[in-house]
PDB file of C-alpha atoms and ligand atoms in Angstrom:
ATOM      1  CA  MET A   1     -12.702   0.098  19.382  1.00  0.00           C
ATOM      2  CA  ALA A   2     -10.521  -2.741  18.123  1.00  0.00           C
ATOM      3  CA  THR A   3      -7.136  -3.611  19.559  1.00  0.00           C
ATOM      4  CA  VAL A   4      -4.462  -5.262  17.420  1.00  0.00           C
ATOM      5  CA  ASN A   5      -1.607  -7.176  18.982  1.00  0.00           C
ATOM      6  CA  ALA A   6       1.301  -5.320  17.353  1.00  0.00           C
ATOM      7  CA  GLU A   7       4.822  -4.047  17.854  1.00  0.00           C
ATOM      8  CA  PRO A   8       6.026  -2.008  19.637  1.00  0.00           C
ATOM      9  CA  TYR A   9       2.701  -2.112  21.528  1.00  0.00           C
ATOM     10  CA  GLU A  10      -1.020  -2.555  20.922  1.00  0.00           C
ATOM     11  CA  PHE A  11      -2.615  -0.578  18.065  1.00  0.00           C
ATOM     12  CA  GLU A  12      -6.152   0.651  18.724  1.00  0.00           C
ATOM     13  CA  PHE A  13      -8.560   1.733  16.014  1.00  0.00           C
ATOM     14  CA  SER A  14     -12.233   2.332  15.317  1.00  0.00           C
ATOM     15  CA  LEU A  15     -13.768   1.192  12.026  1.00  0.00           C
ATOM     16  CA  GLY A  16     -15.130   4.617  11.073  1.00  0.00           C
ATOM     17  CA  ARG A  17     -11.862   6.488  11.503  1.00  0.00           C
ATOM     18  CA  THR A  18      -9.556   3.963   9.868  1.00  0.00           C
ATOM     19  CA  ALA A  19      -8.721   3.232   6.226  1.00  0.00           C
ATOM     20  CA  LEU A  20      -7.094   0.230   4.598  1.00  0.00           C
ATOM     21  CA  VAL A  21      -4.389   1.470   2.209  1.00  0.00           C
ATOM     22  CA  MET A  22      -3.338  -0.864  -0.615  1.00  0.00           C
ATOM     23  CA  ILE A  23      -0.071   0.450  -2.027  1.00  0.00           C
ATOM     24  CA  ASP A  24       0.789  -0.227  -5.689  1.00  0.00           C
ATOM     25  CA  PHE A  25      -0.386  -3.833  -6.071  1.00  0.00           C
ATOM     26  CA  GLN A  26       0.223  -3.343  -9.798  1.00  0.00           C
ATOM     27  CA  ARG A  27       1.090  -6.002 -12.363  1.00  0.00           C
ATOM     28  CA  ASP A  28       4.163  -3.906 -13.223  1.00  0.00           C
ATOM     29  CA  PHE A  29       5.670  -4.759  -9.816  1.00  0.00           C
ATOM     30  CA  VAL A  30       4.420  -8.260  -9.033  1.00  0.00           C
ATOM     31  CA  TYR A  31       4.581 -10.020 -12.416  1.00  0.00           C
ATOM     32  CA  PRO A  32       7.503 -10.773 -14.725  1.00  0.00           C
ATOM     33  CA  GLY A  33       7.785  -8.493 -17.765  1.00  0.00           C
ATOM     34  CA  GLY A  34       6.942  -5.284 -15.899  1.00  0.00           C
ATOM     35  CA  PHE A  35       8.766  -2.315 -14.419  1.00  0.00           C
ATOM     36  CA  GLY A  36      10.029  -4.240 -11.363  1.00  0.00           C
ATOM     37  CA  GLU A  37      11.692  -6.890 -13.480  1.00  0.00           C
ATOM     38  CA  SER A  38      13.131  -4.225 -15.798  1.00  0.00           C
ATOM     39  CA  LEU A  39      15.148  -3.002 -12.795  1.00  0.00           C
ATOM     40  CA  GLY A  40      16.680  -6.468 -12.448  1.00  0.00           C
ATOM     41  CA  ASN A  41      14.401  -7.776  -9.696  1.00  0.00           C
ATOM     42  CA  ASP A  42      12.933 -11.243  -9.067  1.00  0.00           C
ATOM     43  CA  THR A  43       9.205 -10.467  -8.872  1.00  0.00           C
ATOM     44  CA  SER A  44       8.145 -13.795  -7.314  1.00  0.00           C
ATOM     45  CA  ARG A  45       8.869 -12.521  -3.803  1.00  0.00           C
ATOM     46  CA  LEU A  46       6.103  -9.939  -4.089  1.00  0.00           C
ATOM     47  CA  LEU A  47       3.413 -12.443  -5.063  1.00  0.00           C
ATOM     48  CA  ARG A  48       3.483 -13.902  -1.532  1.00  0.00           C
ATOM     49  CA  ALA A  49       1.798 -10.771  -0.215  1.00  0.00           C
ATOM     50  CA  VAL A  50      -1.240 -11.064  -2.507  1.00  0.00           C
ATOM     51  CA  GLY A  51      -3.052 -13.916  -0.652  1.00  0.00           C
ATOM     52  CA  PRO A  52      -2.856 -12.383   2.847  1.00  0.00           C
ATOM     53  CA  ALA A  53      -3.680  -8.923   1.448  1.00  0.00           C
ATOM     54  CA  GLN A  54      -6.759 -10.369  -0.270  1.00  0.00           C
ATOM     55  CA  LYS A  55      -8.036 -11.798   3.038  1.00  0.00           C
ATOM     56  CA  VAL A  56      -7.549  -8.436   4.741  1.00  0.00           C
ATOM     57  CA  LEU A  57      -9.194  -6.588   1.830  1.00  0.00           C
ATOM     58  CA  HIS A  58     -12.297  -8.789   1.946  1.00  0.00           C
ATOM     59  CA  ALA A  59     -12.585  -8.499   5.736  1.00  0.00           C
ATOM     60  CA  CYS A  60     -12.243  -4.692   5.675  1.00  0.00           C
ATOM     61  CA  ARG A  61     -14.864  -4.444   2.927  1.00  0.00           C
ATOM     62  CA  ALA A  62     -17.224  -6.647   4.957  1.00  0.00           C
ATOM     63  CA  ALA A  63     -16.608  -4.471   8.027  1.00  0.00           C
ATOM     64  CA  GLY A  64     -17.468  -1.325   6.064  1.00  0.00           C
ATOM     65  CA  MET A  65     -14.017   0.249   6.365  1.00  0.00           C
ATOM     66  CA  LEU A  66     -12.784   2.740   3.776  1.00  0.00           C
ATOM     67  CA  VAL A  67     -10.434   1.016   1.324  1.00  0.00           C
ATOM     68  CA  ILE A  68      -8.100   3.172  -0.749  1.00  0.00           C
ATOM     69  CA  HIS A  69      -5.779   1.948  -3.509  1.00  0.00           C
ATOM     70  CA  THR A  70      -2.717   3.621  -4.999  1.00  0.00           C
ATOM     71  CA  ARG A  71      -0.911   3.134  -8.302  1.00  0.00           C
ATOM     72  CA  GLU A  72       2.498   4.483  -9.201  1.00  0.00           C
ATOM     73  CA  GLY A  73       2.662   5.755 -12.759  1.00  0.00           C
ATOM     74  CA  HIS A  74       2.745   8.554 -15.265  1.00  0.00           C
ATOM     75  CA  ARG A  75       0.724  10.324 -17.933  1.00  0.00           C
ATOM     76  CA  PRO A  76       1.013   8.748 -21.396  1.00  0.00           C
ATOM     77  CA  ASP A  77       2.925  11.825 -22.646  1.00  0.00           C
ATOM     78  CA  LEU A  78       5.316  11.430 -19.668  1.00  0.00           C
ATOM     79  CA  SER A  79       4.942  15.149 -18.890  1.00  0.00           C
ATOM     80  CA  ASP A  80       4.955  14.343 -15.154  1.00  0.00           C
ATOM     81  CA  LEU A  81       8.050  12.118 -15.292  1.00  0.00           C
ATOM     82  CA  PRO A  82      11.202  13.783 -13.951  1.00  0.00           C
ATOM     83  CA  ARG A  83      14.360  13.164 -15.981  1.00  0.00           C
ATOM     84  CA  ALA A  84      16.038  11.858 -12.822  1.00  0.00           C
ATOM     85  CA  LYS A  85      13.377   9.170 -12.368  1.00  0.00           C
ATOM     86  CA  LYS A  86      13.359   8.147 -16.043  1.00  0.00           C
ATOM     87  CA  GLU A  87      17.128   7.712 -16.234  1.00  0.00           C
ATOM     88  CA  ARG A  88      17.628   6.144 -12.779  1.00  0.00           C
ATOM     89  CA  GLY A  89      18.592   2.474 -12.881  1.00  0.00           C
ATOM     90  CA  ASN A  90      20.348   2.685 -16.231  1.00  0.00           C
ATOM     91  CA  ALA A  91      18.023  -0.138 -17.344  1.00  0.00           C
ATOM     92  CA  PRO A  92      17.581  -1.329 -20.950  1.00  0.00           C
ATOM     93  CA  LEU A  93      13.832  -0.566 -20.623  1.00  0.00           C
ATOM     94  CA  GLN A  94      12.760   2.712 -19.015  1.00  0.00           C
ATOM     95  CA  ILE A  95       9.420   4.096 -17.818  1.00  0.00           C
ATOM     96  CA  GLY A  96       7.286   4.713 -20.921  1.00  0.00           C
ATOM     97  CA  ASP A  97       9.014   2.020 -22.999  1.00  0.00           C
ATOM     98  CA  LYS A  98       7.008  -0.921 -24.298  1.00  0.00           C
ATOM     99  CA  GLY A  99       7.219  -4.064 -22.156  1.00  0.00           C
ATOM    100  CA  ALA A 100       5.366  -7.392 -22.090  1.00  0.00           C
ATOM    101  CA  MET A 101       2.347  -5.802 -20.328  1.00  0.00           C
ATOM    102  CA  GLY A 102       2.299  -2.481 -22.194  1.00  0.00           C
ATOM    103  CA  ARG A 103       4.282   0.712 -21.634  1.00  0.00           C
ATOM    104  CA  LEU A 104       6.057   0.538 -18.281  1.00  0.00           C
ATOM    105  CA  LEU A 105       4.366   2.496 -15.462  1.00  0.00           C
ATOM    106  CA  VAL A 106       2.090   4.402 -17.846  1.00  0.00           C
ATOM    107  CA  ARG A 107      -1.511   5.043 -16.787  1.00  0.00           C
ATOM    108  CA  GLY A 108      -4.065   3.143 -18.842  1.00  0.00           C
ATOM    109  CA  GLU A 109      -1.673   0.289 -19.672  1.00  0.00           C
ATOM    110  CA  TYR A 110      -2.406  -3.291 -18.531  1.00  0.00           C
ATOM    111  CA  GLY A 111       0.781  -3.527 -16.496  1.00  0.00           C
ATOM    112  CA  HIS A 112       0.083  -0.283 -14.653  1.00  0.00           C
ATOM    113  CA  ASP A 113      -3.213  -1.579 -13.290  1.00  0.00           C
ATOM    114  CA  ILE A 114      -3.909  -3.531 -10.101  1.00  0.00           C
ATOM    115  CA  VAL A 115      -3.815  -7.358 -10.007  1.00  0.00           C
ATOM    116  CA  ASP A 116      -7.188  -9.101 -10.414  1.00  0.00           C
ATOM    117  CA  GLU A 117      -7.203 -10.560  -6.875  1.00  0.00           C
ATOM    118  CA  LEU A 118      -7.084  -7.104  -5.277  1.00  0.00           C
ATOM    119  CA  TYR A 119      -8.918  -5.093  -7.915  1.00  0.00           C
ATOM    120  CA  PRO A 120     -10.819  -2.052  -6.561  1.00  0.00           C
ATOM    121  CA  ILE A 121     -14.605  -2.179  -6.458  1.00  0.00           C
ATOM    122  CA  GLU A 122     -17.013   0.714  -6.940  1.00  0.00           C
ATOM    123  CA  GLY A 123     -16.682   3.345  -4.237  1.00  0.00           C
ATOM    124  CA  GLU A 124     -13.041   2.597  -3.405  1.00  0.00           C
ATOM    125  CA  PRO A 125     -10.831   5.585  -4.285  1.00  0.00           C
ATOM    126  CA  VAL A 126      -7.834   4.883  -6.520  1.00  0.00           C
ATOM    127  CA  VAL A 127      -5.033   7.431  -6.096  1.00  0.00           C
ATOM    128  CA  ASP A 128      -2.636   7.736  -9.028  1.00  0.00           C
ATOM    129  CA  LYS A 129       0.740   8.951  -7.829  1.00  0.00           C
ATOM    130  CA  PRO A 130       3.792  10.012  -9.823  1.00  0.00           C
ATOM    131  CA  GLY A 131       6.233   9.330  -6.980  1.00  0.00           C
ATOM    132  CA  LYS A 132       6.967   6.702  -4.380  1.00  0.00           C
ATOM    133  CA  GLY A 133       4.904   8.319  -1.625  1.00  0.00           C
ATOM    134  CA  ALA A 134       1.086   8.202  -1.656  1.00  0.00           C
ATOM    135  CA  PHE A 135       0.783  11.832  -0.527  1.00  0.00           C
ATOM    136  CA  TYR A 136       3.221  13.602  -2.862  1.00  0.00           C
ATOM    137  CA  ALA A 137       1.358  15.362  -5.715  1.00  0.00           C
ATOM    138  CA  THR A 138      -1.928  13.529  -4.993  1.00  0.00           C
ATOM    139  CA  ASP A 139      -5.272  14.179  -3.266  1.00  0.00           C
ATOM    140  CA  MET A 140      -4.665  11.362  -0.743  1.00  0.00           C
ATOM    141  CA  ASP A 141      -4.550  13.701   2.258  1.00  0.00           C
ATOM    142  CA  THR A 142      -7.764  15.481   1.217  1.00  0.00           C
ATOM    143  CA  ILE A 143      -9.673  12.233   0.646  1.00  0.00           C
ATOM    144  CA  LEU A 144      -8.653  10.862   4.054  1.00  0.00           C
ATOM    145  CA  ARG A 145      -9.484  14.087   5.913  1.00  0.00           C
ATOM    146  CA  MET A 146     -12.882  14.463   4.197  1.00  0.00           C
ATOM    147  CA  ARG A 147     -13.759  11.026   5.551  1.00  0.00           C
ATOM    148  CA  GLY A 148     -12.479  11.802   9.064  1.00  0.00           C
ATOM    149  CA  ILE A 149      -9.757   9.169   8.830  1.00  0.00           C
ATOM    150  CA  GLU A 150      -7.074   9.221  11.540  1.00  0.00           C
ATOM    151  CA  LYS A 151      -5.511   5.757  11.313  1.00  0.00           C
ATOM    152  CA  LEU A 152      -4.160   3.793   8.342  1.00  0.00           C
ATOM    153  CA  ILE A 153      -3.649   0.070   7.846  1.00  0.00           C
ATOM    154  CA  PHE A 154      -0.894  -0.404   5.246  1.00  0.00           C
ATOM    155  CA  THR A 155      -0.424  -3.282   2.808  1.00  0.00           C
ATOM    156  CA  GLY A 156       1.411  -3.241  -0.521  1.00  0.00           C
ATOM    157  CA  VAL A 157       4.616  -3.304  -2.467  1.00  0.00           C
ATOM    158  CA  THR A 158       7.415  -2.703  -2.140  1.00  0.00           C
ATOM    159  CA  THR A 159       7.972  -2.480   1.582  1.00  0.00           C
ATOM    160  CA  GLU A 160      11.087  -0.325   1.678  1.00  0.00           C
ATOM    161  CA  VAL A 161      10.170   1.827  -1.317  1.00  0.00           C
ATOM    162  CA  CYS A 162       6.524   2.888  -1.763  1.00  0.00           C
ATOM    163  CA  VAL A 163       5.028   1.429   1.428  1.00  0.00           C
ATOM    164  CA  THR A 164       7.354   2.978   3.968  1.00  0.00           C
ATOM    165  CA  THR A 165       7.777   6.212   1.991  1.00  0.00           C
ATOM    166  CA  SER A 166       3.991   6.552   2.347  1.00  0.00           C
ATOM    167  CA  VAL A 167       4.106   5.587   6.046  1.00  0.00           C
ATOM    168  CA  ARG A 168       6.682   8.333   6.644  1.00  0.00           C
ATOM    169  CA  GLU A 169       4.568  10.861   4.749  1.00  0.00           C
ATOM    170  CA  ALA A 170       1.493   9.803   6.747  1.00  0.00           C
ATOM    171  CA  ASN A 171       3.389  10.169  10.015  1.00  0.00           C
ATOM    172  CA  ASP A 172       4.317  13.788   9.303  1.00  0.00           C
ATOM    173  CA  ARG A 173       0.684  14.515   8.432  1.00  0.00           C
ATOM    174  CA  GLY A 174      -0.549  13.260  11.809  1.00  0.00           C
ATOM    175  CA  PHE A 175      -1.869   9.801  10.898  1.00  0.00           C
ATOM    176  CA  ASP A 176      -1.186   6.639  12.921  1.00  0.00           C
ATOM    177  CA  SER A 177      -0.049   3.782  10.671  1.00  0.00           C
ATOM    178  CA  LEU A 178      -0.075   0.024  11.158  1.00  0.00           C
ATOM    179  CA  VAL A 179       1.879  -2.034   8.604  1.00  0.00           C
ATOM    180  CA  LEU A 180       0.820  -5.674   8.080  1.00  0.00           C
ATOM    181  CA  GLU A 181       4.068  -7.526   7.533  1.00  0.00           C
ATOM    182  CA  ASP A 182       2.834 -10.509   5.486  1.00  0.00           C
ATOM    183  CA  CYS A 183       0.702  -8.213   3.295  1.00  0.00           C
ATOM    184  CA  THR A 184       3.798  -6.328   2.150  1.00  0.00           C
ATOM    185  CA  GLY A 185       6.612  -7.525  -0.071  1.00  0.00           C
ATOM    186  CA  SER A 186      10.128  -6.581  -1.066  1.00  0.00           C
ATOM    187  CA  TYR A 187      12.485  -7.869  -3.755  1.00  0.00           C
ATOM    188  CA  PHE A 188      15.108  -8.037  -0.962  1.00  0.00           C
ATOM    189  CA  PRO A 189      14.431 -10.088   2.216  1.00  0.00           C
ATOM    190  CA  GLU A 190      16.961  -8.074   4.206  1.00  0.00           C
ATOM    191  CA  PHE A 191      15.242  -4.804   3.250  1.00  0.00           C
ATOM    192  CA  GLN A 192      11.843  -6.241   4.207  1.00  0.00           C
ATOM    193  CA  GLN A 193      13.165  -6.859   7.716  1.00  0.00           C
ATOM    194  CA  ALA A 194      15.063  -3.581   8.003  1.00  0.00           C
ATOM    195  CA  ALA A 195      12.228  -1.403   6.666  1.00  0.00           C
ATOM    196  CA  LEU A 196       9.748  -2.809   9.175  1.00  0.00           C
ATOM    197  CA  ALA A 197      12.270  -2.625  12.016  1.00  0.00           C
ATOM    198  CA  MET A 198      12.673   1.089  11.261  1.00  0.00           C
ATOM    199  CA  VAL A 199       8.916   1.706  11.449  1.00  0.00           C
ATOM    200  CA  LYS A 200       8.505   0.207  14.924  1.00  0.00           C
ATOM    201  CA  ALA A 201      11.843   1.227  16.512  1.00  0.00           C
ATOM    202  CA  GLN A 202      12.095   3.972  19.121  1.00  0.00           C
ATOM    203  CA  GLY A 203       8.622   3.274  20.509  1.00  0.00           C
ATOM    204  CA  GLY A 204       7.048   3.311  17.040  1.00  0.00           C
ATOM    205  CA  ILE A 205       8.816   6.293  15.519  1.00  0.00           C
ATOM    206  CA  PHE A 206       6.790   5.964  12.285  1.00  0.00           C
ATOM    207  CA  GLY A 207       4.061   3.549  13.405  1.00  0.00           C
ATOM    208  CA  TRP A 208       3.227  -0.035  14.305  1.00  0.00           C
ATOM    209  CA  VAL A 209       3.866  -3.462  12.711  1.00  0.00           C
ATOM    210  CA  SER A 210       1.639  -6.538  12.929  1.00  0.00           C
ATOM    211  CA  ASP A 211       0.402  -9.240  10.530  1.00  0.00           C
ATOM    212  CA  SER A 212      -2.800 -10.311   8.815  1.00  0.00           C
ATOM    213  CA  ALA A 213      -3.741 -12.976  11.391  1.00  0.00           C
ATOM    214  CA  ARG A 214      -3.488 -10.601  14.336  1.00  0.00           C
ATOM    215  CA  PHE A 215      -5.257  -7.806  12.468  1.00  0.00           C
ATOM    216  CA  LEU A 216      -8.108 -10.080  11.324  1.00  0.00           C
ATOM    217  CA  ALA A 217      -8.603 -11.364  14.884  1.00  0.00           C
ATOM    218  CA  ALA A 218      -8.960  -7.774  16.117  1.00  0.00           C
ATOM    219  CA  LEU A 219     -11.365  -6.910  13.306  1.00  0.00           C
ATOM    220  CA  GLU A 220     -13.529  -9.927  14.096  1.00  0.00           C
ATOM    221  CA  GLY A 221     -13.568  -8.946  17.781  1.00  0.00           C
ATOM    222  CA  ALA A 222     -14.698  -5.419  16.866  1.00  0.00           C
ATOM    223  CA  ARG A 223     -17.379  -6.783  14.535  1.00  0.00           C
ATOM    224  CA  ARG A 224     -18.769  -9.083  17.248  1.00  0.00           C
ATOM    225  CA  GLU A 225     -18.723  -6.258  19.763  1.00  0.00           C
ATOM    226  CA  SER A 226     -20.647  -3.912  17.473  1.00  0.00           C
ATOM    227  CA  SER A 227     -23.218  -6.568  16.485  1.00  0.00           C
ATOM    228  CA  GLY A 228     -23.651  -7.447  20.194  1.00  0.00           C
ATOM    229  CA  MET A 229     -24.242  -3.761  20.957  1.00  0.00           C
ATOM    230  CA  ALA A 230     -26.755  -3.499  18.109  1.00  0.00           C
ATOM    231  CA  ALA A 231     -28.636  -6.576  19.390  1.00  0.00           C
ATOM    232  CA  ALA A 232     -28.798  -5.129  22.944  1.00  0.00           C
ATOM    233  CA  ARG A 233     -30.348  -1.889  21.726  1.00  0.00           C
TER     234      ARG A 233
HETATM  235  N1  TIU B   1      11.528  -0.554  -7.182  1.00  0.00           N
HETATM  236  C1  TIU B   1      10.797  -0.755  -6.117  1.00  0.00           C
HETATM  237  O1  TIU B   1      11.125  -1.526  -5.210  1.00  0.00           O
HETATM  238  N2  TIU B   1       9.589  -0.128  -5.988  1.00  0.00           N
HETATM  239  C2  TIU B   1       9.097   0.872  -6.781  1.00  0.00           C
HETATM  240  O2  TIU B   1       9.740   1.348  -7.706  1.00  0.00           O
HETATM  241  N3  TIU B   1       7.817   1.307  -6.533  1.00  0.00           N
HETATM  242  C3  TIU B   1       7.023   0.849  -5.477  1.00  0.00           C
HETATM  243  O3  TIU B   1       7.520   0.385  -4.457  1.00  0.00           O
HETATM  244  N4  TIU B   1       5.709   0.856  -5.658  1.00  0.00           N
END
């Protein structure tokens, strides 16, 4: 068991029953010229999450934890894109239109894929989702249950949109979620604060909040404990 110093109280997890969830670290959100910028956003705020998320990703891989990535996007023929989502934002460029990194939020395009620093390796499931939540119209729930996962460590972008939509979905499906603050990013600092405050309010109504340093310390403690146990056997 590992114990993370978190709010509103300590978060306990075991390596075998916990997955690291990397939400939508796609070029389309974190780099200029993609979908995020097309909505009028300054993408530089999201880049801050990449370094801490990379440290957590490497540590979870080394610890043998399940790592699962998500990508928001649509089929090239846009047959899974609701009219409401396409038109929302009234932007000059819409989903499916050609941008600097290919067609916006279309599967198979350069901009739709995950940034190099956090790119999935063999064996790590990548869940393609048409909506904001990781569970809606995907096999996320099935993959997690087949692996016996009960607890989720969340990183990703953007905090108040796809990350906490997924945390809320996970909560209703019976998972415990821990969100790592510095591994998430929002285009709006005030929403970053508010979204995380909502997760941990009311005794952790949707889950827990911590940060990469506190999580990594707990992971290292668990690793030492398990290697100590192995040596004593
Ligand atoms: N616009 C915005 O903040 N986010 C999204 O549209 N998708 C995700 O958060 N991935």
